[in-house]
Coordinates of C-alpha atoms in Angstrom, one line a residue:
X1 CA 5.8 19.8 -10.3
X2 CA 7.4 17.5 -12.8
X3 CA 10.3 16.4 -10.0
X4 CA 7.3 15.8 -7.7
X5 CA 5.9 12.9 -9.7
X6 CA 9.9 11.4 -9.5
X7 CA 9.9 12.4 -5.8
X8 CA 6.7 10.2 -5.5
X9 CA 7.5 7.2 -7.5
X10 CA 11.3 6.7 -5.8
X11 CA 9.7 6.8 -2.8
X12 CA 7.2 4.5 -3.4
X13 CA 9.7 2.1 -4.7
X14 CA 11.6 3.0 -1.5
X15 CA 8.9 1.7 0.3
X16 CA 8.5 -1.3 -1.5
X17 CA 12.0 -2.2 -1.5
X18 CA 12.6 -2.1 1.9
X19 CA 9.0 -3.4 2.5
X20 CA 10.9 -6.6 0.8
X21 CA 13.8 -6.8 3.2
X22 CA 11.1 -7.1 5.9
X23 CA 12.5 -3.7 7.2
X24 CA 8.8 -2.1 8.1
X25 CA 10.3 1.1 9.8
X26 CA 11.6 2.0 6.9
X27 CA 9.1 0.9 4.6
X28 CA 6.4 2.8 6.6
X29 CA 8.7 6.4 6.8
X30 CA 9.3 6.1 2.3
X31 CA 5.1 5.3 2.5
X32 CA 4.4 8.8 4.8
X33 CA 7.2 10.5 2.3
X34 CA 5.2 9.7 -1.0
X35 CA 1.8 10.2 1.0
X36 CA 3.1 14.1 1.9
X37 CA 4.2 14.6 -1.9
X38 CA 1.3 12.8 -2.7
X39 CA -1.3 15.5 -0.8
X40 CA 0.0 18.5 -3.0
X41 CA 0.5 16.4 -6.3
X42 CA -1.4 18.8 -9.1
X43 CA -1.8 16.0 -12.2
X44 CA -2.2 17.4 -15.8
X45 CA -2.3 15.0 -18.5
X46 CA -2.8 11.5 -18.4
X47 CA 0.2 9.7 -17.8
X48 CA 0.9 11.6 -14.3
X49 CA -2.9 10.9 -13.4
X50 CA -1.8 7.1 -14.3
X51 CA 1.1 7.5 -12.3
X52 CA -0.7 9.5 -9.1
X53 CA -3.4 6.7 -9.1
X54 CA -0.5 3.5 -9.7
X55 CA 1.2 5.1 -6.7
X56 CA -1.8 5.4 -4.6
X57 CA -2.5 1.4 -5.2
X58 CA 1.0 0.8 -4.3
X59 CA 0.9 2.7 -1.2
X60 CA -2.0 1.3 -0.3
X61 CA -1.1 -2.6 -1.0
X62 CA 1.4 -1.7 1.0
X63 CA -0.2 -0.4 4.0
X64 CA -2.1 -3.5 3.6
X65 CA 0.9 -5.6 3.9
X66 CA 1.9 -3.3 7.0
X67 CA -1.1 -4.4 8.7
X68 CA -2.6 -0.7 8.8
X69 CA -5.6 -1.3 6.7
X70 CA -7.2 2.2 7.6
X71 CA -3.8 4.2 5.6
X72 CA -4.7 1.3 3.4
X73 CA -8.2 3.2 3.0
X74 CA -7.2 6.5 3.0
X75 CA -5.5 6.1 0.1
X76 CA -7.4 3.7 -1.9
X77 CA -10.4 6.3 -1.7
X78 CA -8.2 9.5 -2.3
X79 CA -7.4 7.5 -5.6
X80 CA -11.2 6.1 -6.0
X81 CA -11.8 10.0 -5.7
X82 CA -9.5 10.9 -8.6
X83 CA -10.5 8.5 -11.1
X84 CA -14.1 8.6 -10.8
X85 CA -13.2 12.4 -11.2
X86 CA -11.3 11.9 -14.4
X87 CA -14.5 9.5 -15.4
X88 CA -11.8 6.9 -16.0
X89 CA -11.8 2.9 -15.7
X90 CA -7.7 2.7 -14.6
X91 CA -7.1 0.8 -11.8
X92 CA -11.0 1.0 -10.8
X93 CA -11.9 -2.4 -10.0
X94 CA -8.4 -3.7 -8.1
X95 CA -8.5 -0.5 -6.1
X96 CA -12.5 -1.0 -5.2
X97 CA -10.6 -4.7 -4.3
X98 CA -8.3 -3.2 -2.4
X99 CA -10.6 -1.5 -0.6
X100 CA -12.7 -4.3 0.5
X101 CA -9.6 -5.6 2.2
X102 CA -9.2 -3.1 3.8
X103 CA -12.9 -2.8 5.3
X104 CA -12.6 -6.4 5.6
X105 CA -9.8 -6.2 7.6
X106 CA -10.9 -3.5 10.4
X107 CA -14.3 -6.4 10.0
X108 CA -16.3 -3.8 8.1
X109 CA -18.2 -7.1 6.3
X110 CA -21.2 -5.5 4.8
X111 CA -19.0 -3.1 3.7
X112 CA -15.9 -5.1 2.5
X113 CA -18.6 -7.5 0.6
X114 CA -20.0 -3.9 -1.3
X115 CA -16.6 -3.2 -2.7
X116 CA -16.1 -6.4 -3.0
X117 CA -19.0 -7.3 -5.5
X118 CA -18.4 -3.8 -7.3
X119 CA -14.7 -5.0 -8.2
X120 CA -15.1 -8.4 -9.3
X121 CA -18.0 -6.8 -11.8
X122 CA -16.0 -4.1 -12.9
X123 CA -13.3 -7.0 -13.8
X124 CA -15.8 -8.2 -15.9
X125 CA -16.2 -4.7 -17.6
X126 CA -12.2 -4.7 -17.7
X127 CA -11.4 -8.3 -18.8
X128 CA -9.2 -8.1 -15.5
X129 CA -9.0 -12.3 -15.6
X130 CA -6.3 -12.0 -13.1
X131 CA -9.1 -10.1 -11.1
X132 CA -11.5 -12.6 -11.8
X133 CA -9.7 -15.1 -10.4
X134 CA -8.8 -14.2 -6.8
X135 CA -13.0 -12.8 -6.8
X136 CA -14.0 -16.1 -7.0
X137 CA -15.5 -16.5 -4.3
X138 CA -18.9 -16.0 -2.9
X139 CA -19.6 -12.4 -1.1
X140 CA -20.8 -15.0 1.8
X141 CA -17.7 -17.1 2.3
X142 CA -14.7 -13.9 2.2
X143 CA -11.0 -15.6 2.5
X144 CA -9.0 -13.9 5.2
X145 CA -7.6 -11.0 4.1
X146 CA -4.2 -11.5 5.4
X147 CA -4.3 -14.4 2.9
X148 CA -5.7 -12.4 0.0
X149 CA -2.6 -9.6 0.9
X150 CA -0.1 -12.2 0.7
X151 CA -1.0 -13.0 -3.1
X152 CA -0.2 -9.5 -4.2
X153 CA 3.4 -9.6 -5.1

């Protein structure tokens, strides 16, 4: 339903606001609400597809900031499944970046390197200069994941 989309976006916005206020419990609550709506959300057009992917991306970023990398990975992998199913490049480069950061936080160094290399390659394809600059490090010398997450606004 259309209202589900508004509920998702509203809850993501509320989570972001509470996270900015450093109210981590309320941020987690609204992230959980957004995720519960996303679980059953059916997209039928390009606009709702993009909003779905955007919401999963934002939720994953916030879970990284909340130091819950497993939750971040769950959301980013759900977004990647949808993007791949749609054969789209929409946000795929930054989704792989977040996946790599989540894997790095879980100390899965090999998986993190692979995901970040995929992100770097996709950033070239999508002409994402900002991502290329963020990933302008060698895969042998990965910066601390928390330093990278704090660079997101």
